[in-house]
Coordinates of C-alpha atoms in Angstrom, one line a residue:
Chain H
X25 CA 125.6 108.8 107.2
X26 CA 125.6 105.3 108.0
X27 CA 125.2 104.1 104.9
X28 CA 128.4 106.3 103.9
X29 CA 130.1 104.7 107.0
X30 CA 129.4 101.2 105.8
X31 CA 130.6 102.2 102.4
X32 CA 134.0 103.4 103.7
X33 CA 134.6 99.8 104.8
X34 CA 135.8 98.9 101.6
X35 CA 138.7 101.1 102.1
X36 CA 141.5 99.0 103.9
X37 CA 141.9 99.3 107.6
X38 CA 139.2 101.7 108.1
X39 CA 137.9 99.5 110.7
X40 CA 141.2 100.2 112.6
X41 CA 140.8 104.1 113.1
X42 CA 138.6 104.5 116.1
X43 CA 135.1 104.5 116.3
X44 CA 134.5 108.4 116.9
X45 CA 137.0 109.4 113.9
X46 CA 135.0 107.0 111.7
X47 CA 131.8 108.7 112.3
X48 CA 133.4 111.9 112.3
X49 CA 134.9 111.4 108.5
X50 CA 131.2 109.4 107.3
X51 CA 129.9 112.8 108.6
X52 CA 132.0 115.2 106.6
X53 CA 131.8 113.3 103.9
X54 CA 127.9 113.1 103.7
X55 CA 128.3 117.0 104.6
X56 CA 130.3 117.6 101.3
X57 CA 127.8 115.6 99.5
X58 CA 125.2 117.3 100.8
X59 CA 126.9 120.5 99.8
X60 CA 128.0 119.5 96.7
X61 CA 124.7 119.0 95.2
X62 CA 123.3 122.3 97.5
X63 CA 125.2 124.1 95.1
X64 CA 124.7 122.3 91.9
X65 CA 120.5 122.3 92.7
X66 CA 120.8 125.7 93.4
X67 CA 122.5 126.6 90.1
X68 CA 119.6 125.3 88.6
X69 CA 117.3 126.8 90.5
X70 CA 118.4 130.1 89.7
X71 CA 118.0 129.1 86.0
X72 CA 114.2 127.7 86.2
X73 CA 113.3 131.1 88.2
X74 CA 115.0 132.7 85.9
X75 CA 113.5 130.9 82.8
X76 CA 109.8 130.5 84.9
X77 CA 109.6 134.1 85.5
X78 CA 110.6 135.1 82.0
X79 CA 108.0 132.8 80.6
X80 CA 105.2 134.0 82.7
X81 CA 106.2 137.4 81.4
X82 CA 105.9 136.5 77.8
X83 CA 110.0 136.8 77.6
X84 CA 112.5 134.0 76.7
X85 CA 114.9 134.4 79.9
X86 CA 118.7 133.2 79.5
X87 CA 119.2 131.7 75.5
X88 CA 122.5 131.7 74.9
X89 CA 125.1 130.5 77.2
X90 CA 126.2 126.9 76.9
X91 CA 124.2 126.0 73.7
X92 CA 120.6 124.7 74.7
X93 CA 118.3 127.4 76.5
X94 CA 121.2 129.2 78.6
X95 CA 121.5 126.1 80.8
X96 CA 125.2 127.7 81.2
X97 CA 124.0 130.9 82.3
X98 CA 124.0 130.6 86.2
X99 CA 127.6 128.7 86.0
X100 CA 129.0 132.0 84.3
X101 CA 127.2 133.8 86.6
X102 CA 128.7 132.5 90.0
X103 CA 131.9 132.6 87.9
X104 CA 131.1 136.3 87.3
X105 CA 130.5 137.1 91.1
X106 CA 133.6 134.7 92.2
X107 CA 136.0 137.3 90.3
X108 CA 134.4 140.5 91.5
X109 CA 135.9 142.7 93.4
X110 CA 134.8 142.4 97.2
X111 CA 134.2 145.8 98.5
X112 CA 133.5 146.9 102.9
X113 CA 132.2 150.3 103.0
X114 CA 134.6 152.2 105.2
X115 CA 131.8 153.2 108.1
X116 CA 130.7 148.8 108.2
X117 CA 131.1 147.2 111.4
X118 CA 134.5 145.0 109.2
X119 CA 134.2 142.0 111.5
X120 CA 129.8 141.5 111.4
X121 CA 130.1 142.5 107.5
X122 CA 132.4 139.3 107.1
X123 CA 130.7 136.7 109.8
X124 CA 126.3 137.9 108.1
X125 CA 126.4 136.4 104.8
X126 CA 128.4 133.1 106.1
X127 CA 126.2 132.9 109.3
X128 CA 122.9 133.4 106.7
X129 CA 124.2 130.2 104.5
X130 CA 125.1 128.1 107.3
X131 CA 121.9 128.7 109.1
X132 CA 119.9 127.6 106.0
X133 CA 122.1 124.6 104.9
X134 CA 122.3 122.9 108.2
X135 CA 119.0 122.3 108.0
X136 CA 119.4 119.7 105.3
X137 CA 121.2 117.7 107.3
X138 CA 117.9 116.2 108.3
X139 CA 116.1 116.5 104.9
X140 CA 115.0 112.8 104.1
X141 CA 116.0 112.4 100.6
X142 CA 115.5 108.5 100.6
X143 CA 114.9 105.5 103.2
X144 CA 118.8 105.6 103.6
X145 CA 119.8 109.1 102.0
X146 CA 119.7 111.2 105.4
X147 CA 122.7 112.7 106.6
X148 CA 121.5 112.2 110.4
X149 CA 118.1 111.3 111.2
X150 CA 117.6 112.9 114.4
X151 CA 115.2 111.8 116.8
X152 CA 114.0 115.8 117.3
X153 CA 114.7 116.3 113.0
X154 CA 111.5 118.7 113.0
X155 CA 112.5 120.9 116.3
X156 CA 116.3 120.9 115.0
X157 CA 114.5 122.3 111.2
X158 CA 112.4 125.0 113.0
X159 CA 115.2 125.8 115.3
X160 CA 117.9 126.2 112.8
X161 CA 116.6 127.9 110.2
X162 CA 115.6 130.6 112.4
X163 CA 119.3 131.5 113.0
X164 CA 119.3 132.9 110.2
X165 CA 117.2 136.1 111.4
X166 CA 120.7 136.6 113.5
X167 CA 122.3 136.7 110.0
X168 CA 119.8 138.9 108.5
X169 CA 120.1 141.6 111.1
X170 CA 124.1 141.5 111.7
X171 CA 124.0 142.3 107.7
X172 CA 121.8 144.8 108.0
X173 CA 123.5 146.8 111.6
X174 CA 127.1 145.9 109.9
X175 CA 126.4 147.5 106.7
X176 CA 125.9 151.1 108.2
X177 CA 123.2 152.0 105.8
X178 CA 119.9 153.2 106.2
X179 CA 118.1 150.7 103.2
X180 CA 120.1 147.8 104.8
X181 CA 119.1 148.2 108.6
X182 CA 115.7 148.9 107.1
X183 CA 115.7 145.5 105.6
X184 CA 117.4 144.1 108.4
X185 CA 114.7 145.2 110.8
X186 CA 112.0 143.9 108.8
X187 CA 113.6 140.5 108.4
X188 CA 113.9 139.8 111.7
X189 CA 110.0 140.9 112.9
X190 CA 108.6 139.1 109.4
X191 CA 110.3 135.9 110.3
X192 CA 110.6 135.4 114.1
X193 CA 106.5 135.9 113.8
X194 CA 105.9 133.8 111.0
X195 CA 108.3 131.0 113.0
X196 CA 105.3 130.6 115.3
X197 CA 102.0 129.9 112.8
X198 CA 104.7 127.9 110.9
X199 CA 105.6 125.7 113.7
X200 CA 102.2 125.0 115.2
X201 CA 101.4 124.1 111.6
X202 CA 104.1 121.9 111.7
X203 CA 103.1 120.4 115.0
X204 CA 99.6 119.0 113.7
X205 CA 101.7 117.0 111.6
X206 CA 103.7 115.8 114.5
X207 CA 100.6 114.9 116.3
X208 CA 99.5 112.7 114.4
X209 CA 103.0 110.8 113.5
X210 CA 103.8 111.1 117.2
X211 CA 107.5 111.5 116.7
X212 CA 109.7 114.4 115.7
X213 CA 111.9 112.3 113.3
X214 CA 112.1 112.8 109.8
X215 CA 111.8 109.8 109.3
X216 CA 109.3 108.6 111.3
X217 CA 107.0 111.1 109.8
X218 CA 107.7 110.1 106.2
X219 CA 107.0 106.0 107.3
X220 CA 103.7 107.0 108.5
X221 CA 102.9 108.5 105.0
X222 CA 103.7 105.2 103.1
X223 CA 101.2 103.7 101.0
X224 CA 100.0 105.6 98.6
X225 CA 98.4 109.3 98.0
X226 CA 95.7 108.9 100.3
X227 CA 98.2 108.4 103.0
X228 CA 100.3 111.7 102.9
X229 CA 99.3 114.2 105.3
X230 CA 98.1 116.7 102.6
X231 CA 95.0 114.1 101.9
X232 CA 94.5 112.3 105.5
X233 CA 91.9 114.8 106.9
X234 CA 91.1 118.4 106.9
X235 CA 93.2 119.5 109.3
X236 CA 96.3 118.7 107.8
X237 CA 95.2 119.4 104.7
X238 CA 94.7 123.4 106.0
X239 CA 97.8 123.2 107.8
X240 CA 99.6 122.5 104.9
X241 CA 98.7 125.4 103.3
X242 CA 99.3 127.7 106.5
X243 CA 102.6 125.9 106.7
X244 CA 103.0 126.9 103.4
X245 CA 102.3 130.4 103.3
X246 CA 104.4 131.4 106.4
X247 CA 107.7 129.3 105.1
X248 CA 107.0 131.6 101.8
X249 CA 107.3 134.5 104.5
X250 CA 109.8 132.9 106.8
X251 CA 112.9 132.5 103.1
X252 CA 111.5 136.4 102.5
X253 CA 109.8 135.4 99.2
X254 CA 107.4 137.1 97.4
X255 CA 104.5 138.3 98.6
X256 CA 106.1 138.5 101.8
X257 CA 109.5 139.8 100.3
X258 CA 109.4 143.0 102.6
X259 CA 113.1 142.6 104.1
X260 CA 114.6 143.2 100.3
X261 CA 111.9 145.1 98.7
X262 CA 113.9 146.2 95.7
X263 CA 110.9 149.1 94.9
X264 CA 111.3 150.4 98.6
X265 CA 114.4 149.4 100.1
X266 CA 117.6 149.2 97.5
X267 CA 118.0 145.7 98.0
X268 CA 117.4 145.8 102.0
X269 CA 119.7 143.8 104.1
X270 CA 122.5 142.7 101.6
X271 CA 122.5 146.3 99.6
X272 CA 126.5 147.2 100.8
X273 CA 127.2 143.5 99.9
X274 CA 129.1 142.6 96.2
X275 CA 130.8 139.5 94.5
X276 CA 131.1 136.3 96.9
X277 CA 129.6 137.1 99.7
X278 CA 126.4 138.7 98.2
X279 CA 126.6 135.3 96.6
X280 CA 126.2 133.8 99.9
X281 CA 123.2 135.6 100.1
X282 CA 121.6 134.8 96.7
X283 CA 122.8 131.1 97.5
X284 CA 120.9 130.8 101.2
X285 CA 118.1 132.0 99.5
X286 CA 117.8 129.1 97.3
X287 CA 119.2 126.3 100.0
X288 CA 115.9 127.7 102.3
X289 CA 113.7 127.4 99.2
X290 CA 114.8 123.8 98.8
X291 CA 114.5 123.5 103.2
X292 CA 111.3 124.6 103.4
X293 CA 110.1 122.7 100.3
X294 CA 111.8 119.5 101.1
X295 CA 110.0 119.8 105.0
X296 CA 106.8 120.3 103.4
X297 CA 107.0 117.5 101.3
X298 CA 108.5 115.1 104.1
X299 CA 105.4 116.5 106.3
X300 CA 102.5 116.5 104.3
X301 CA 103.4 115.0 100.6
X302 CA 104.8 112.0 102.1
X303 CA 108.6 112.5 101.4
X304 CA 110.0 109.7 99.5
X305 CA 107.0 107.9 99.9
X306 CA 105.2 106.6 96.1
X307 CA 102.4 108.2 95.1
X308 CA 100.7 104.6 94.2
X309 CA 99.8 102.1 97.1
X310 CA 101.9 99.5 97.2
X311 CA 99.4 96.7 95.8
X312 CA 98.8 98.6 92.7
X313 CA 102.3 98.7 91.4
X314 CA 105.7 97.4 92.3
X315 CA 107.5 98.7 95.5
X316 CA 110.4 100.8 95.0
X317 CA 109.4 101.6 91.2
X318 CA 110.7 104.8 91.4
X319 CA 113.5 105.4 94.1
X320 CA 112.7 107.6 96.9
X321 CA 115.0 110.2 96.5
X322 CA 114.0 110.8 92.7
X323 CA 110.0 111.1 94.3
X324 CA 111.5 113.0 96.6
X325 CA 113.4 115.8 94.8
X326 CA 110.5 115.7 92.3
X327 CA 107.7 116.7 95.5
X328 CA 110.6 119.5 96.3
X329 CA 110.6 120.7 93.1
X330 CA 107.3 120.9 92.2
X331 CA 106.5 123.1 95.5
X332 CA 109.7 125.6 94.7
X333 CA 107.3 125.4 91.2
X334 CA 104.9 126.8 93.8
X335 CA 106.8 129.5 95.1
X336 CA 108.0 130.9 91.7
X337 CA 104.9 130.6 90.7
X338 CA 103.6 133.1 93.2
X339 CA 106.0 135.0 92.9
X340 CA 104.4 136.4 89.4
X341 CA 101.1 135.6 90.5
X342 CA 101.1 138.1 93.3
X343 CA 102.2 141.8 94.6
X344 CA 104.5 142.7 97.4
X345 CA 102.7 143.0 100.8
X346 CA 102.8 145.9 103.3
X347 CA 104.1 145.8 106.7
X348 CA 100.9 145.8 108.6
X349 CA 99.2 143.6 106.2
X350 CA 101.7 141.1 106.8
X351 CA 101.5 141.3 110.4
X352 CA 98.1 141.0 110.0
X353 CA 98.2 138.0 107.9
X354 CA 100.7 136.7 110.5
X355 CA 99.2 137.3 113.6
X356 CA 94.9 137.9 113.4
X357 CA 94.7 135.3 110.3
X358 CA 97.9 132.5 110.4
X359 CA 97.8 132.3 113.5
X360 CA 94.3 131.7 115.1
X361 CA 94.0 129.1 111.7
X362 CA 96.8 126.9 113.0
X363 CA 95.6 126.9 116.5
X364 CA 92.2 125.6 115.5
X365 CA 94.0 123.0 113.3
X366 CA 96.4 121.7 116.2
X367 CA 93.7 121.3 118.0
X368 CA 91.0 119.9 115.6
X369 CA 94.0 117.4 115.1
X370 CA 95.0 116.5 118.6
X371 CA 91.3 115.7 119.1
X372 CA 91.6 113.4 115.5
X373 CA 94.7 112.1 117.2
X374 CA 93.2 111.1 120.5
X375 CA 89.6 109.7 119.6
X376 CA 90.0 108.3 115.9
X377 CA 92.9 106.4 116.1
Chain N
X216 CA 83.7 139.6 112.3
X217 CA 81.9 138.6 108.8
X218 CA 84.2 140.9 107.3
X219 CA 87.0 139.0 108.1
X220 CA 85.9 136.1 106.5
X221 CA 84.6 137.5 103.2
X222 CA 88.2 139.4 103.2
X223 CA 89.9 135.4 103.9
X224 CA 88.1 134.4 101.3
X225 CA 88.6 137.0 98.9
X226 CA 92.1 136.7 99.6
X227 CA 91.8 133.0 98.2
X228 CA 89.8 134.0 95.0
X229 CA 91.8 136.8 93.7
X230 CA 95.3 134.4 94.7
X231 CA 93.9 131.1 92.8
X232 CA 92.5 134.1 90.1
X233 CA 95.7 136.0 89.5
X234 CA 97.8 132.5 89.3
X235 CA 95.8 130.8 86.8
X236 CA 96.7 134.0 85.0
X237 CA 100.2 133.3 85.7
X238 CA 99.8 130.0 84.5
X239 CA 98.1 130.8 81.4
X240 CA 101.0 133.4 80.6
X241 CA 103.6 130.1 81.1
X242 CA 102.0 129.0 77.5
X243 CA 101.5 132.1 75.9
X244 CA 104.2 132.5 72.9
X245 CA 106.8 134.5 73.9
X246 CA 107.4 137.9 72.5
X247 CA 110.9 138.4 72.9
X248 CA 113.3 138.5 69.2
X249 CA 116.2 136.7 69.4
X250 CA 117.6 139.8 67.5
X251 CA 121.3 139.3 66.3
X252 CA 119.8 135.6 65.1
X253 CA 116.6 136.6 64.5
X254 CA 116.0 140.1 62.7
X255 CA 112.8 142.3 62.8
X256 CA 111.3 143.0 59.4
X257 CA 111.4 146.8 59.2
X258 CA 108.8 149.0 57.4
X259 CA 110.2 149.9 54.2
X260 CA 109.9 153.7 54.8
X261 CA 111.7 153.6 58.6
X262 CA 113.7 156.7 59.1
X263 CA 117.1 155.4 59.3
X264 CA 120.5 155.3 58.5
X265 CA 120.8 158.8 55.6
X266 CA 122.2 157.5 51.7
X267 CA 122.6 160.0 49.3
X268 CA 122.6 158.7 45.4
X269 CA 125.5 161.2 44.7
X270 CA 125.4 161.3 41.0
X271 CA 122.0 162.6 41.2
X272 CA 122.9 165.2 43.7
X273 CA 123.0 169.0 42.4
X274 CA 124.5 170.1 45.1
X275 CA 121.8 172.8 46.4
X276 CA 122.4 172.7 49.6
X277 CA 118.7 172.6 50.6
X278 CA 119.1 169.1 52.8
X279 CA 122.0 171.6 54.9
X280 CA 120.2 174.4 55.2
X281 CA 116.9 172.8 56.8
X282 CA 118.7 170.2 58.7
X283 CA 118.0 171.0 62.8
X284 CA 121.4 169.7 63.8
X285 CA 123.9 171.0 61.1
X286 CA 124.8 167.3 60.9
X287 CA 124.9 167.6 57.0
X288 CA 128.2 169.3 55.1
X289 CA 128.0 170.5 51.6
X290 CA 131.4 172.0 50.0
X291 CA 130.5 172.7 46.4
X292 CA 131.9 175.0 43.4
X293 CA 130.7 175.8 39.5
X294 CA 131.7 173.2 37.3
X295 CA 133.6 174.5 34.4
X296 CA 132.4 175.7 30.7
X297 CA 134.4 173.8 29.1
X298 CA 133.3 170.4 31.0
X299 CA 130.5 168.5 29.5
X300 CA 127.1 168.6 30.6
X301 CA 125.6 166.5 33.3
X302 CA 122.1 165.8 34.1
X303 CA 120.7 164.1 37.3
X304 CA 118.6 160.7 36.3
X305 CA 115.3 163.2 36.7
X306 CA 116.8 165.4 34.0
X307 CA 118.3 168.3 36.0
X308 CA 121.2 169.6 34.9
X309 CA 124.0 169.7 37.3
X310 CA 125.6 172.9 37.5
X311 CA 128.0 172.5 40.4
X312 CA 130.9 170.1 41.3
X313 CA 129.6 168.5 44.8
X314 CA 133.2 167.7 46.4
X315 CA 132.0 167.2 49.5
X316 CA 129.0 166.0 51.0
X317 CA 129.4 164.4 54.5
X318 CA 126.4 163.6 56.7
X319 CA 127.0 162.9 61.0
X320 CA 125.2 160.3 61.3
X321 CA 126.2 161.1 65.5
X322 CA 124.3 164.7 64.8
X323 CA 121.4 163.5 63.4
X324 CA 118.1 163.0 64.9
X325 CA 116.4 161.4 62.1
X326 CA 113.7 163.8 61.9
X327 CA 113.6 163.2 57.9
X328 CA 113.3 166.6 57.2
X329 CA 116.5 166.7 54.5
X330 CA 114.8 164.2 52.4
X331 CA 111.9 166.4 52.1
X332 CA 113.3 169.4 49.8
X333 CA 115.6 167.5 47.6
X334 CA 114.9 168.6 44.4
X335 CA 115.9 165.1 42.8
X336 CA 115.2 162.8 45.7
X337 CA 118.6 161.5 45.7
X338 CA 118.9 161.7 49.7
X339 CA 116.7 159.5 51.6
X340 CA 116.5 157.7 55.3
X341 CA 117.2 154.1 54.4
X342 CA 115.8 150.9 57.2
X343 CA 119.0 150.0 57.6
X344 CA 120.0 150.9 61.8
X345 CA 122.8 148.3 62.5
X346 CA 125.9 150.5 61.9
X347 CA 127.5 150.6 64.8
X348 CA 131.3 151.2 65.6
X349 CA 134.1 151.4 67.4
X350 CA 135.3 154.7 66.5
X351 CA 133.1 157.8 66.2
X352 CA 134.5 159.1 63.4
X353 CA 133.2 156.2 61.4
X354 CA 130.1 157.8 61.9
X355 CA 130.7 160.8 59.4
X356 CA 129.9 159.4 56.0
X357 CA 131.5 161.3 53.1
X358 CA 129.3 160.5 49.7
X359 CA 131.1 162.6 47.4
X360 CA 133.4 161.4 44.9
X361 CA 134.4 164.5 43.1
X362 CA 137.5 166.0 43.6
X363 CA 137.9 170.2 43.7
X364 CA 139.4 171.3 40.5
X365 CA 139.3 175.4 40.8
X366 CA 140.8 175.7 44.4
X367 CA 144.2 176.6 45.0
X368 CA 146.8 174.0 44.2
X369 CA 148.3 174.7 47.2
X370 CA 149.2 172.2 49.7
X371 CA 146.0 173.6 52.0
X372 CA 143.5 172.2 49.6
X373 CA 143.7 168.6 51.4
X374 CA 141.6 166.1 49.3
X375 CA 138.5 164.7 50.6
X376 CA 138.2 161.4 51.4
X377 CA 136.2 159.7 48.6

């Protein structure tokens, strides 16, 4: 943002306008940014699912549109459900039908507002970025239920109801996963986090020591369950429930859905790499080659992509869980893991420093 | 309290198991046919699309009568004396005019059973299966080329299509 804000000094009399209207238009327009390539990343997310999970199957996936490997297929896609009709079901609660699928995106895009894409590529690098992640993307549970009641179907409340106990449990093993790393930085800023990775590989969190090297993987696991993914895709388990919580839901604003989807993939990933790959941090210590050889925000989006790799990945890899087993897995295994890594890592952070 | 260990790590074998399989399956050659591109090669004795060889047809009407869905139509009548002798390419003489021989291609069910009693093989399932169109009616093929001679030469007596 403050870059932006510097930049918009070239324009003539910026300077002028006063000081809250400046940062109020640097803001908007690193939100657009933001948003602008939040939709274009998640165009091509669709496709690599899309061409990952054929491929695992032995299929081809999307060939035709645009010429080289379908890379056009997703744009005609959106096209597609822009143009559709938008239908209400006449029993849906009219006003929490319209207000889910937006409250849904918004709750998972503001969290990249504090996504660290480079040393100066942050929208606003809160001094609580890490609370503000956890905090916010939770909202979207609100979303996930309102679609659910609003919809006045028995698949969609279903779904609904499972969303919202899958992911306000899997909040808490995520969060105290996320607080070993926070432990150890000392600070809640993004930021702040990423600087105490830099150096090399063996300074990222993943490698550091063995707490944060379990906690990564427990963090891991519940944001799977906490942006309904497979194996913990119980809220829109398309063999049991229709399509759960967005099964009423057509054109745009089902899009909204399919589209928050992806923005959380690319939240959660981009917060594990910040945490524990080290964010825009190089891979290579600094003696070894050149600082700055590759720019952060290229290391960065290639960490994110490689973990939403991850996540399609298990997605073939493994089968739909059941309710109680993943309030097992939540609760008697998640759970009791992360507490014994916050702790093992508040000791680390008290006597080896 | 053991068990819950062994299950934890269980857990982690069969996951780390079941995605190297995944991973293995990234490399594998797809099996999908890019079909209107690419075409499959199909056996040379696939039950298709019907042809009849109409000049070799003698109009017995076998193929109609064993056919399970009626789908074949065989209009025939005795060729005259005075008209000179025809033989099918296996050397059967062909006593009747065949004016018209239409097959529904919509009606059949490509059992292959019609091909079976023709006397002089001249209707068989052919590999070809692309021959689809817009209108159903496309879908009746009429083989024969003949035209009625005896019939009445009334107005009723509409000509078949050739």
């Amino acid at each position: 943002m403050e870059s932006i804000r510097q930049l918009l000094q070239i324009v003539p009399r910026f300077g002028d306008l006063p000081q809250a209207f400046q940062v109020f238009l640097a803001l908007l327009i690193s939100c657009a940014v933001i948003l602008a390539v939040a939709l274009v990343c998640v165009l091509y997310l669709v496709w690599m699912e899309r061409k990952v999970s054929a491929h695992m199957q032995d299929r081809l996936g999307p060939m035709y549109v645009g010429g080289w490997h379908g890379w056009a297929q997703t744009i005609a896609d959106a096209l597609k459900l822009l143009l559709k009709e938008d239908i209400i079901p006449a029993q849906a609660d009219k006003i929490l039908y319209r207000i889910a699928p937006v409250l849904v995106f918004v709750a998972a895009f503001a969290a990249m507002v504090v996504l660290p894409f480079g040393e100066r590529s942050i929208v606003t690098d809160l001094n609580i970025g890490v609370l503000y992640v956890v905090a916010i993307t939770s909202l979207s549970v609100v979303g996930i239920i309102m679609a659910g009641w609003a919809s006045n179907n028995k698949y969609a409340l279903y779904g609904g109801m499972r969303g919202a106990a899958q992911i306000v449990s899997y909040e808490i093993p995520s969060a105290v996963a996320i607080m070993t790393v926070v432990i150890m930085v000392g600070s809640l800023s993004m930021q702040d986090i990423v600087r105490a990775q830099l150096g090399g590989i063996h300074r990222w969190f993943l490698f550091r020591n063995p707490f944060t090297f379990f906690a990564f993987f427990v963090y891991f696991i519940c944001s799977l369950a906490e942006v309904n993914r497979t194996p913990f895709d119980i809220p829109e388990a398309e063999s049991e429930l229709v399509a759960g919580y967005h099964t009423e839901y057509s054109g745009m604003r089902f899009a909204f859905f399919y589209l928050a989807e992806y923005v959380n993939m690319i939240v959660v990933a981009g917060v594990a790499a910040t945490l524990f790959l080290g964010g825009w941090s190089q891979a290579l210590p600094v003696s070894w080659v050149p600082n700055q050889l590759i720019p952060g925000p290229v290391m960065f989006t290639f960490k994110v992509l490689l973990l939403i790799f991850v996540q399609m990945w298990l997605r073939w890899a493994l089968p739909r869980l059941r309710v109680d087993q993943l309030m097992y897995v939540c609760w008697k295994v998640m759970l009791p893991f992360a507490l014994v890594l916050l702790l093992g890592s508040g000791f680390l952070a008290v006597y080896w420093k | 309290m053991s068990e819950y260990f062994r299950d934890i790590g269980r857990t982690v074998v069969t996951t780390y198991y079941s995605m190297w399989v995944a991973f293995k399956h990234l490399f594998t050659r797809s099996v999908t046919l890019q079909y209107p591109t690419v075409k499959m090669q199909m056996p040379e004795r696939t039950r298709a699309r019907l042809f009849n060889k109409i000049e070799d047809c003698i109009g017995c009407g076998q193929c109609a009568r064993v056919c399970p869905t009626d789908c074949i139509d065989i209009q025939t009548e005795k060729r005259g004396k005075d008209e000179p002798e025809i033989f099918a390419s296996d050397g059967t003489a062909i006593k009747l005019r065949t004016h018209v021989f239409d097959i529904d291609m919509t009606l059949c069910c490509y059992c292959g059973l019609c091909t079976f009693p023709c006397p002089t093989h001249c209707l068989i399932m052919t590999p070809s299966y692309e021959y689809s169109v817009y209108d159903k009616r496309d879908h009746v093929y009429h083989f024969a080329v003949d035209k009625p001679r005896t019939v009445k030469p009334s107005k009723e007596a509409a000509p078949t299509k050739a």
